[in-house]
Amino acid sequence: MKYQGKKKATIYDLSVLSGCSPSTVSAVLNGTWRKRRISQNTAELIQKLAEEHQYTANLQARGLRSSRSGLVGLLLPVHDNRYFSSMAQTFEAEVRSHGKCPVVVSACRDPQEECATVETLISYSIDELFIAGATDPDGIHTLCEAAGIRHINIDLPGTKAPSVISDNYEGARMLTQAIIQRLSATGPLDPDEIYLFGGRNDHASHERIRGFRDIKKEMLGADPDECIQPTGYSPDMSQKAFEAFYNRENRLPRGLFINSSINFEGLLRFLAQHPHETFSDIVVGCYDYDPFGSFLPFPVLMIRQDVERMLAKAFEIMEEPRPAVEIHLIRPELVQPRTALTGPLDLIREVDV
């Protein structure tokens, strides 16, 4: 008999096509056929028929039978930057490799929206939740714990669930040191010639500021308070901060530590209002990575956060029966040009080996 229906095949259709019982077909499709001592030839036949006739598992029905929906959630603060979009893509591929369905949502850095979104995900019976860059990870923990959902924090830590984050302190030290070394190659450097722009009152910003300050004190002997200019994560606010500095000083600092690609966008908006020759002597360090930075007419040093290792560690921890509530640090990479842009740019990476 040949299945002729236009709709996608069901287990019972595959049973008729293969001549096997529905329970045998089900065991092959859910991967338990070896335990049932079903032959490999039979398994291969059923798998081939399932592919030919576009069989799709009903995850909702499977969830009712096994108390597992097959849905795994990722909560992001935003979608529209390379760091979080890369995280989403890596997450989706990893979840699908486990035969499950990824659900990726954002909450726009709004703590109320975060909780409302998580409550919606819980209503859909997600099995696990990866919480990235949340403003209130402990509040989300309370919701997940009440619903019995396994969860883990990424990018920003919480105090009640395991967390996997970039080593922001070490990354800031690497970036600040590289900026100072680049500027020092052209002559003496004063502490007030390097400023940090961006960030807000969160763990990542605190650690980056701490690393920035420590290296400046070690290499330059001081770090004046006015060299820290927190602007939040907003291109508009960053642009206004650069405009205010320029209007006050009639220049920009020679060295700029930019706290994220979002703040970096604010710098580029500001620079677009002036001839690029005006800023030909600046060195910019950005705590984020975007390859387009290599095409700018001044050296741009960048920190690439290792999304792949962060997520690999997070998935590893989620497999543990009772993971400890601790912070796991993943070392980022420093990406810097060897010379200012005068032609094709040769990039080198300092990686943890």
mmCIF file of C-alpha atoms in Angstrom:
data_model
loop_
_atom_site.group_PDB
_atom_site.id
_atom_site.type_symbol
_atom_site.label_atom_id
_atom_site.label_comp_id
_atom_site.label_asym_id
_atom_site.label_seq_id
_atom_site.Cartn_x
_atom_site.Cartn_y
_atom_site.Cartn_z
ATOM 1 C CA MET A 1 0.000 0.000 0.000
ATOM 2 C CA LYS A 2 1.251 3.456 -0.829
ATOM 3 C CA TYR A 3 0.288 6.465 1.285
ATOM 4 C CA GLN A 4 -1.323 9.035 -1.038
ATOM 5 C CA GLY A 5 -2.661 11.676 1.365
ATOM 6 C CA LYS A 6 -1.708 15.320 0.975
ATOM 7 C CA LYS A 7 -1.468 15.860 4.734
ATOM 8 C CA LYS A 8 1.696 14.949 6.600
ATOM 9 C CA ALA A 9 1.943 11.324 7.641
ATOM 10 C CA THR A 10 1.064 10.131 11.158
ATOM 11 C CA ILE A 11 2.446 7.214 13.136
ATOM 12 C CA TYR A 12 -0.537 5.155 12.004
ATOM 13 C CA ASP A 13 0.128 5.960 8.326
ATOM 14 C CA LEU A 14 3.748 4.874 8.788
ATOM 15 C CA SER A 15 2.543 1.719 10.491
ATOM 16 C CA VAL A 16 0.497 0.760 7.416
ATOM 17 C CA LEU A 17 3.316 1.662 5.024
ATOM 18 C CA SER A 18 5.959 -0.310 6.926
ATOM 19 C CA GLY A 19 3.811 -3.254 7.986
ATOM 20 C CA CYS A 20 4.893 -2.692 11.595
ATOM 21 C CA SER A 21 2.789 -2.013 14.663
ATOM 22 C CA PRO A 22 2.192 1.606 15.732
ATOM 23 C CA SER A 23 4.171 0.941 18.924
ATOM 24 C CA THR A 24 7.164 -0.212 16.855
ATOM 25 C CA VAL A 25 6.965 2.904 14.699
ATOM 26 C CA SER A 26 6.714 5.087 17.796
ATOM 27 C CA ALA A 27 9.779 3.431 19.364
ATOM 28 C CA VAL A 28 11.834 4.052 16.224
ATOM 29 C CA LEU A 29 10.776 7.693 15.963
ATOM 30 C CA ASN A 30 11.449 8.499 19.619
ATOM 31 C CA GLY A 31 14.816 6.731 19.616
ATOM 32 C CA THR A 32 14.003 3.850 22.003
ATOM 33 C CA TRP A 33 13.988 1.085 19.376
ATOM 34 C CA ARG A 34 17.253 -0.473 20.531
ATOM 35 C CA LYS A 35 15.823 -1.000 24.027
ATOM 36 C CA ARG A 36 12.839 -2.706 22.398
ATOM 37 C CA ARG A 37 15.239 -4.968 20.436
ATOM 38 C CA ILE A 38 13.858 -3.794 17.120
ATOM 39 C CA SER A 39 16.179 -4.634 14.234
ATOM 40 C CA GLN A 40 18.261 -1.940 12.609
ATOM 41 C CA ASN A 41 16.788 -2.808 9.191
ATOM 42 C CA THR A 42 13.291 -2.152 10.518
ATOM 43 C CA ALA A 43 14.401 1.098 12.153
ATOM 44 C CA GLU A 44 16.034 2.313 8.949
ATOM 45 C CA LEU A 45 12.921 1.433 6.925
ATOM 46 C CA ILE A 46 10.643 3.413 9.241
ATOM 47 C CA GLN A 47 13.034 6.360 9.377
ATOM 48 C CA LYS A 48 13.217 6.434 5.589
ATOM 49 C CA LEU A 49 9.424 6.347 5.266
ATOM 50 C CA ALA A 50 9.076 9.105 7.854
ATOM 51 C CA GLU A 51 11.407 11.323 5.855
ATOM 52 C CA GLU A 52 9.740 10.551 2.525
ATOM 53 C CA HIS A 53 6.265 11.295 3.843
ATOM 54 C CA GLN A 54 7.193 14.372 5.886
ATOM 55 C CA TYR A 55 6.340 12.940 9.273
ATOM 56 C CA THR A 56 6.407 15.620 11.995
ATOM 57 C CA ALA A 57 6.199 14.721 15.680
ATOM 58 C CA ASN A 58 3.306 16.274 17.578
ATOM 59 C CA LEU A 59 5.289 17.849 20.410
ATOM 60 C CA GLN A 60 2.202 18.934 22.311
ATOM 61 C CA ALA A 61 0.743 15.421 22.332
ATOM 62 C CA ARG A 62 4.133 13.979 23.229
ATOM 63 C CA GLY A 63 4.351 16.423 26.113
ATOM 64 C CA LEU A 64 0.968 15.319 27.493
ATOM 65 C CA ARG A 65 2.177 11.733 27.565
ATOM 66 C CA SER A 66 5.673 12.369 28.952
ATOM 67 C CA SER A 67 5.225 15.624 30.904
ATOM 68 C CA ARG A 68 7.825 17.105 28.526
ATOM 69 C CA SER A 69 6.895 19.564 25.788
ATOM 70 C CA GLY A 70 10.200 19.548 23.924
ATOM 71 C CA LEU A 71 10.287 23.368 24.055
ATOM 72 C CA VAL A 72 13.427 25.129 25.330
ATOM 73 C CA GLY A 73 13.311 28.899 25.856
ATOM 74 C CA LEU A 74 15.902 31.660 25.558
ATOM 75 C CA LEU A 75 15.021 35.056 27.015
ATOM 76 C CA LEU A 76 17.054 37.917 25.502
ATOM 77 C CA PRO A 77 17.108 41.620 26.367
ATOM 78 C CA VAL A 78 17.192 42.618 22.659
ATOM 79 C CA HIS A 79 17.577 40.971 19.249
ATOM 80 C CA ASP A 80 19.157 43.792 17.301
ATOM 81 C CA ASN A 81 22.871 43.482 17.960
ATOM 82 C CA ARG A 82 25.450 40.987 16.777
ATOM 83 C CA TYR A 83 26.187 39.603 20.241
ATOM 84 C CA PHE A 84 22.642 38.594 21.125
ATOM 85 C CA SER A 85 21.708 37.545 17.589
ATOM 86 C CA SER A 86 24.777 35.289 17.561
ATOM 87 C CA MET A 87 23.677 33.886 20.913
ATOM 88 C CA ALA A 88 20.212 33.162 19.527
ATOM 89 C CA GLN A 89 21.573 31.368 16.457
ATOM 90 C CA THR A 90 23.990 29.255 18.486
ATOM 91 C CA PHE A 91 21.246 28.419 20.987
ATOM 92 C CA GLU A 92 18.783 27.368 18.278
ATOM 93 C CA ALA A 93 21.300 25.054 16.627
ATOM 94 C CA GLU A 94 22.200 23.412 19.956
ATOM 95 C CA VAL A 95 18.559 22.859 20.956
ATOM 96 C CA ARG A 96 17.673 21.361 17.574
ATOM 97 C CA SER A 97 20.671 19.038 17.790
ATOM 98 C CA HIS A 98 18.950 17.547 20.852
ATOM 99 C CA GLY A 99 15.724 17.000 18.913
ATOM 100 C CA LYS A 100 13.881 19.796 20.700
ATOM 101 C CA CYS A 101 12.275 23.059 19.613
ATOM 102 C CA PRO A 102 13.902 26.439 20.498
ATOM 103 C CA VAL A 103 11.763 29.412 21.508
ATOM 104 C CA VAL A 104 13.611 32.769 21.473
ATOM 105 C CA VAL A 105 11.979 35.916 22.857
ATOM 106 C CA SER A 106 13.103 39.352 24.071
ATOM 107 C CA ALA A 107 11.848 41.657 26.829
ATOM 108 C CA CYS A 108 13.596 44.977 25.963
ATOM 109 C CA ARG A 109 15.440 45.220 29.318
ATOM 110 C CA ASP A 110 12.118 45.790 31.091
ATOM 111 C CA PRO A 111 11.822 43.805 34.370
ATOM 112 C CA GLN A 112 7.996 43.742 34.230
ATOM 113 C CA GLU A 113 8.048 42.588 30.617
ATOM 114 C CA GLU A 114 10.612 39.926 31.533
ATOM 115 C CA CYS A 115 8.312 38.411 34.162
ATOM 116 C CA ALA A 116 5.245 38.633 31.907
ATOM 117 C CA THR A 117 7.139 36.933 29.072
ATOM 118 C CA VAL A 118 8.405 34.152 31.332
ATOM 119 C CA GLU A 119 4.879 33.563 32.645
ATOM 120 C CA THR A 120 3.722 33.158 29.039
ATOM 121 C CA LEU A 121 6.530 30.687 28.318
ATOM 122 C CA ILE A 122 5.577 28.738 31.436
ATOM 123 C CA SER A 123 1.972 28.567 30.194
ATOM 124 C CA TYR A 124 3.301 26.837 27.074
ATOM 125 C CA SER A 125 5.006 24.225 29.293
ATOM 126 C CA ILE A 126 8.601 24.884 28.265
ATOM 127 C CA ASP A 127 11.016 22.327 29.666
ATOM 128 C CA GLU A 128 13.987 24.633 30.293
ATOM 129 C CA LEU A 129 14.779 28.354 30.218
ATOM 130 C CA PHE A 130 18.064 30.101 29.434
ATOM 131 C CA ILE A 131 17.951 33.651 30.854
ATOM 132 C CA ALA A 132 20.305 36.038 29.036
ATOM 133 C CA GLY A 133 21.048 39.564 30.203
ATOM 134 C CA ALA A 134 17.962 39.857 32.412
ATOM 135 C CA THR A 135 17.528 42.933 34.599
ATOM 136 C CA ASP A 136 15.980 40.806 37.392
ATOM 137 C CA PRO A 137 17.275 37.227 37.088
ATOM 138 C CA ASP A 138 16.339 36.382 40.689
ATOM 139 C CA GLY A 139 12.734 37.435 40.062
ATOM 140 C CA ILE A 140 12.633 35.126 37.037
ATOM 141 C CA HIS A 141 14.154 32.380 39.195
ATOM 142 C CA THR A 142 11.194 32.634 41.579
ATOM 143 C CA LEU A 143 8.746 32.092 38.708
ATOM 144 C CA CYS A 144 10.715 29.167 37.260
ATOM 145 C CA GLU A 145 11.195 27.497 40.626
ATOM 146 C CA ALA A 146 7.468 27.671 41.373
ATOM 147 C CA ALA A 147 6.724 26.072 37.991
ATOM 148 C CA GLY A 148 9.437 23.421 38.348
ATOM 149 C CA ILE A 149 11.333 24.612 35.258
ATOM 150 C CA ARG A 150 15.091 24.137 35.050
ATOM 151 C CA HIS A 151 16.831 27.423 34.299
ATOM 152 C CA ILE A 152 20.222 29.098 34.087
ATOM 153 C CA ASN A 153 21.508 32.676 33.735
ATOM 154 C CA ILE A 154 23.743 33.781 30.862
ATOM 155 C CA ASP A 155 25.575 37.086 30.315
ATOM 156 C CA LEU A 156 24.392 38.614 33.627
ATOM 157 C CA PRO A 157 24.476 36.583 36.858
ATOM 158 C CA GLY A 158 21.821 35.957 39.476
ATOM 159 C CA THR A 159 22.202 34.826 43.086
ATOM 160 C CA LYS A 160 19.700 31.954 43.104
ATOM 161 C CA ALA A 161 20.547 29.934 39.981
ATOM 162 C CA PRO A 162 23.777 28.952 38.184
ATOM 163 C CA SER A 163 25.232 31.625 35.889
ATOM 164 C CA VAL A 164 27.582 31.490 32.890
ATOM 165 C CA ILE A 165 29.007 34.877 31.930
ATOM 166 C CA SER A 166 31.941 36.534 30.210
ATOM 167 C CA ASP A 167 34.898 37.377 32.398
ATOM 168 C CA ASN A 168 34.122 41.081 32.069
ATOM 169 C CA TYR A 169 36.877 42.151 34.440
ATOM 170 C CA GLU A 170 39.613 40.319 32.549
ATOM 171 C CA GLY A 171 38.196 41.413 29.194
ATOM 172 C CA ALA A 172 38.234 45.058 30.314
ATOM 173 C CA ARG A 173 41.837 44.722 31.481
ATOM 174 C CA MET A 174 42.878 43.291 28.104
ATOM 175 C CA LEU A 175 41.071 46.011 26.174
ATOM 176 C CA THR A 176 42.353 48.893 28.329
ATOM 177 C CA GLN A 177 45.913 47.608 28.189
ATOM 178 C CA ALA A 178 45.733 47.345 24.391
ATOM 179 C CA ILE A 179 44.422 50.924 24.103
ATOM 180 C CA ILE A 180 47.204 52.264 26.329
ATOM 181 C CA GLN A 181 49.899 50.335 24.471
ATOM 182 C CA ARG A 182 48.637 51.601 21.112
ATOM 183 C CA LEU A 183 48.577 55.238 22.292
ATOM 184 C CA SER A 184 51.892 55.030 24.160
ATOM 185 C CA ALA A 185 53.642 54.019 20.955
ATOM 186 C CA THR A 186 53.228 57.614 19.717
ATOM 187 C CA GLY A 187 54.385 59.395 22.883
ATOM 188 C CA PRO A 188 53.708 59.990 26.592
ATOM 189 C CA LEU A 189 50.152 59.440 27.805
ATOM 190 C CA ASP A 190 48.298 61.076 30.703
ATOM 191 C CA PRO A 191 45.554 59.248 32.683
ATOM 192 C CA ASP A 192 42.931 61.796 31.666
ATOM 193 C CA GLU A 193 43.449 61.062 27.970
ATOM 194 C CA ILE A 194 41.500 57.778 28.186
ATOM 195 C CA TYR A 195 37.781 57.723 28.987
ATOM 196 C CA LEU A 196 35.181 54.986 29.367
ATOM 197 C CA PHE A 197 31.751 55.692 27.861
ATOM 198 C CA GLY A 198 28.617 53.584 28.298
ATOM 199 C CA GLY A 199 27.166 51.033 30.647
ATOM 200 C CA ARG A 200 24.855 51.320 33.599
ATOM 201 C CA ASN A 201 24.260 49.905 37.080
ATOM 202 C CA ASP A 202 24.662 46.208 36.275
ATOM 203 C CA HIS A 203 27.219 43.502 37.006
ATOM 204 C CA ALA A 204 28.894 43.584 33.584
ATOM 205 C CA SER A 205 29.355 47.365 33.654
ATOM 206 C CA HIS A 206 30.737 47.296 37.199
ATOM 207 C CA GLU A 207 33.294 44.637 36.295
ATOM 208 C CA ARG A 208 34.354 46.401 33.101
ATOM 209 C CA ILE A 209 34.786 49.689 34.932
ATOM 210 C CA ARG A 210 36.790 47.909 37.640
ATOM 211 C CA GLY A 211 39.106 46.338 35.045
ATOM 212 C CA PHE A 212 39.464 49.677 33.228
ATOM 213 C CA ARG A 213 40.393 51.479 36.449
ATOM 214 C CA ASP A 214 42.852 48.849 37.653
ATOM 215 C CA ILE A 215 44.850 48.784 34.422
ATOM 216 C CA LYS A 216 44.990 52.586 34.228
ATOM 217 C CA LYS A 217 46.326 52.730 37.773
ATOM 218 C CA GLU A 218 48.881 49.990 37.057
ATOM 219 C CA MET A 219 50.122 51.448 33.772
ATOM 220 C CA LEU A 220 49.505 55.198 34.155
ATOM 221 C CA GLY A 221 49.469 55.653 37.933
ATOM 222 C CA ALA A 222 45.958 57.139 38.238
ATOM 223 C CA ASP A 223 42.362 57.029 37.010
ATOM 224 C CA PRO A 224 40.419 60.283 37.565
ATOM 225 C CA ASP A 225 36.716 59.826 38.346
ATOM 226 C CA GLU A 226 35.657 62.069 35.466
ATOM 227 C CA CYS A 227 37.096 59.502 33.045
ATOM 228 C CA ILE A 228 34.060 57.277 33.665
ATOM 229 C CA GLN A 229 31.000 58.398 31.686
ATOM 230 C CA PRO A 230 28.097 55.910 32.180
ATOM 231 C CA THR A 231 25.390 56.555 29.575
ATOM 232 C CA GLY A 232 23.259 53.441 29.803
ATOM 233 C CA TYR A 233 22.863 51.151 26.783
ATOM 234 C CA SER A 234 21.505 53.718 24.333
ATOM 235 C CA PRO A 235 22.976 55.080 21.081
ATOM 236 C CA ASP A 236 21.142 58.375 21.592
ATOM 237 C CA MET A 237 22.448 58.914 25.113
ATOM 238 C CA SER A 238 25.958 57.954 24.028
ATOM 239 C CA GLN A 239 25.861 60.389 21.117
ATOM 240 C CA LYS A 240 24.756 63.177 23.446
ATOM 241 C CA ALA A 241 27.583 62.350 25.858
ATOM 242 C CA PHE A 242 30.179 62.630 23.066
ATOM 243 C CA GLU A 243 28.629 65.886 21.855
ATOM 244 C CA ALA A 244 28.711 67.362 25.365
ATOM 245 C CA PHE A 245 32.346 66.367 25.830
ATOM 246 C CA TYR A 246 33.352 67.774 22.452
ATOM 247 C CA ASN A 247 31.516 71.041 22.994
ATOM 248 C CA ARG A 248 33.185 71.421 26.392
ATOM 249 C CA GLU A 249 36.729 70.376 25.456
ATOM 250 C CA ASN A 250 36.744 71.031 21.692
ATOM 251 C CA ARG A 251 38.148 67.550 21.242
ATOM 252 C CA LEU A 252 37.565 63.915 22.123
ATOM 253 C CA PRO A 253 39.820 61.890 24.442
ATOM 254 C CA ARG A 254 42.673 60.219 22.568
ATOM 255 C CA GLY A 255 41.635 56.856 23.943
ATOM 256 C CA LEU A 256 38.010 55.686 24.114
ATOM 257 C CA PHE A 257 36.811 52.555 25.929
ATOM 258 C CA ILE A 258 33.264 52.003 24.599
ATOM 259 C CA ASN A 259 31.223 49.697 26.811
ATOM 260 C CA SER A 260 29.183 47.926 24.103
ATOM 261 C CA SER A 261 28.345 47.934 20.399
ATOM 262 C CA ILE A 262 25.187 49.864 21.283
ATOM 263 C CA ASN A 263 27.297 52.698 22.722
ATOM 264 C CA PHE A 264 29.684 52.334 19.773
ATOM 265 C CA GLU A 265 26.771 53.171 17.478
ATOM 266 C CA GLY A 266 26.386 56.438 19.409
ATOM 267 C CA LEU A 267 30.050 57.265 18.791
ATOM 268 C CA LEU A 268 29.689 56.634 15.062
ATOM 269 C CA ARG A 269 26.614 58.859 14.898
ATOM 270 C CA PHE A 270 28.627 61.631 16.550
ATOM 271 C CA LEU A 271 31.664 61.160 14.298
ATOM 272 C CA ALA A 272 29.455 61.277 11.203
ATOM 273 C CA GLN A 273 28.759 64.932 12.000
ATOM 274 C CA HIS A 274 32.451 65.869 11.688
ATOM 275 C CA PRO A 275 35.254 65.431 9.123
ATOM 276 C CA HIS A 276 37.057 62.185 9.917
ATOM 277 C CA GLU A 277 40.419 63.983 9.825
ATOM 278 C CA THR A 278 39.373 65.697 13.062
ATOM 279 C CA PHE A 279 39.677 62.381 14.901
ATOM 280 C CA SER A 280 42.486 60.719 12.974
ATOM 281 C CA ASP A 281 44.615 60.296 16.120
ATOM 282 C CA ILE A 282 42.073 58.506 18.349
ATOM 283 C CA VAL A 283 42.204 54.876 19.390
ATOM 284 C CA VAL A 284 38.882 53.177 20.121
ATOM 285 C CA GLY A 285 38.295 50.029 22.146
ATOM 286 C CA CYS A 286 34.829 48.461 22.044
ATOM 287 C CA TYR A 287 33.635 45.808 24.481
ATOM 288 C CA ASP A 288 31.811 43.920 21.731
ATOM 289 C CA TYR A 289 32.779 42.589 18.346
ATOM 290 C CA ASP A 290 31.596 43.622 14.900
ATOM 291 C CA PRO A 291 33.797 43.033 11.819
ATOM 292 C CA PHE A 292 32.640 46.328 10.304
ATOM 293 C CA GLY A 293 34.825 48.078 12.888
ATOM 294 C CA SER A 294 37.866 47.068 10.852
ATOM 295 C CA PHE A 295 36.825 49.387 8.001
ATOM 296 C CA LEU A 296 36.886 52.605 10.022
ATOM 297 C CA PRO A 297 39.620 55.213 9.451
ATOM 298 C CA PHE A 298 41.085 54.801 12.936
ATOM 299 C CA PRO A 299 42.185 51.730 14.909
ATOM 300 C CA VAL A 300 39.348 49.860 16.601
ATOM 301 C CA LEU A 301 40.220 47.209 19.182
ATOM 302 C CA MET A 302 37.393 44.878 20.135
ATOM 303 C CA ILE A 303 36.438 42.281 22.701
ATOM 304 C CA ARG A 304 34.661 39.263 21.292
ATOM 305 C CA GLN A 305 32.635 37.473 23.932
ATOM 306 C CA ASP A 306 32.804 33.708 23.424
ATOM 307 C CA VAL A 307 29.115 32.892 22.923
ATOM 308 C CA GLU A 308 29.841 29.340 21.797
ATOM 309 C CA ARG A 309 31.749 28.420 24.966
ATOM 310 C CA MET A 310 29.235 30.217 27.173
ATOM 311 C CA LEU A 311 26.302 28.255 25.761
ATOM 312 C CA ALA A 312 28.227 24.975 25.687
ATOM 313 C CA LYS A 313 28.954 25.403 29.400
ATOM 314 C CA ALA A 314 25.342 26.376 30.111
ATOM 315 C CA PHE A 315 23.973 23.268 28.361
ATOM 316 C CA GLU A 316 26.518 21.135 30.226
ATOM 317 C CA ILE A 317 25.347 22.541 33.561
ATOM 318 C CA MET A 318 21.691 22.006 32.650
ATOM 319 C CA GLU A 319 22.427 18.291 32.336
ATOM 320 C CA GLU A 320 23.554 18.114 35.970
ATOM 321 C CA PRO A 321 20.937 16.758 38.420
ATOM 322 C CA ARG A 322 21.513 19.510 41.005
ATOM 323 C CA PRO A 323 23.881 22.173 39.696
ATOM 324 C CA ALA A 324 25.532 24.414 42.255
ATOM 325 C CA VAL A 325 24.517 28.071 42.413
ATOM 326 C CA GLU A 326 27.775 29.620 41.260
ATOM 327 C CA ILE A 327 29.165 31.908 38.567
ATOM 328 C CA HIS A 328 31.166 30.350 35.738
ATOM 329 C CA LEU A 329 33.471 32.811 33.939
ATOM 330 C CA ILE A 330 34.298 32.431 30.236
ATOM 331 C CA ARG A 331 37.349 34.314 29.008
ATOM 332 C CA PRO A 332 36.661 36.597 26.006
ATOM 333 C CA GLU A 333 38.986 37.314 23.084
ATOM 334 C CA LEU A 334 40.816 40.505 22.186
ATOM 335 C CA VAL A 335 40.648 41.348 18.468
ATOM 336 C CA GLN A 336 42.894 44.160 17.284
ATOM 337 C CA PRO A 337 44.376 45.532 14.041
ATOM 338 C CA ARG A 338 48.144 45.458 13.690
ATOM 339 C CA THR A 339 48.219 48.894 12.067
ATOM 340 C CA ALA A 340 45.880 51.782 11.458
ATOM 341 C CA LEU A 341 43.701 51.357 8.394
ATOM 342 C CA THR A 342 45.774 52.106 5.303
ATOM 343 C CA GLY A 343 44.750 49.104 3.236
ATOM 344 C CA PRO A 344 43.565 45.542 3.884
ATOM 345 C CA LEU A 345 43.389 44.987 7.618
ATOM 346 C CA ASP A 346 45.215 42.059 9.147
ATOM 347 C CA LEU A 347 43.531 40.941 12.346
ATOM 348 C CA ILE A 348 45.107 39.026 15.176
ATOM 349 C CA ARG A 349 43.374 37.450 18.132
ATOM 350 C CA GLU A 350 44.689 36.923 21.612
ATOM 351 C CA VAL A 351 42.983 33.762 22.745
ATOM 352 C CA ASP A 352 43.052 31.654 25.863
ATOM 353 C CA VAL A 353 44.965 28.472 25.065
#
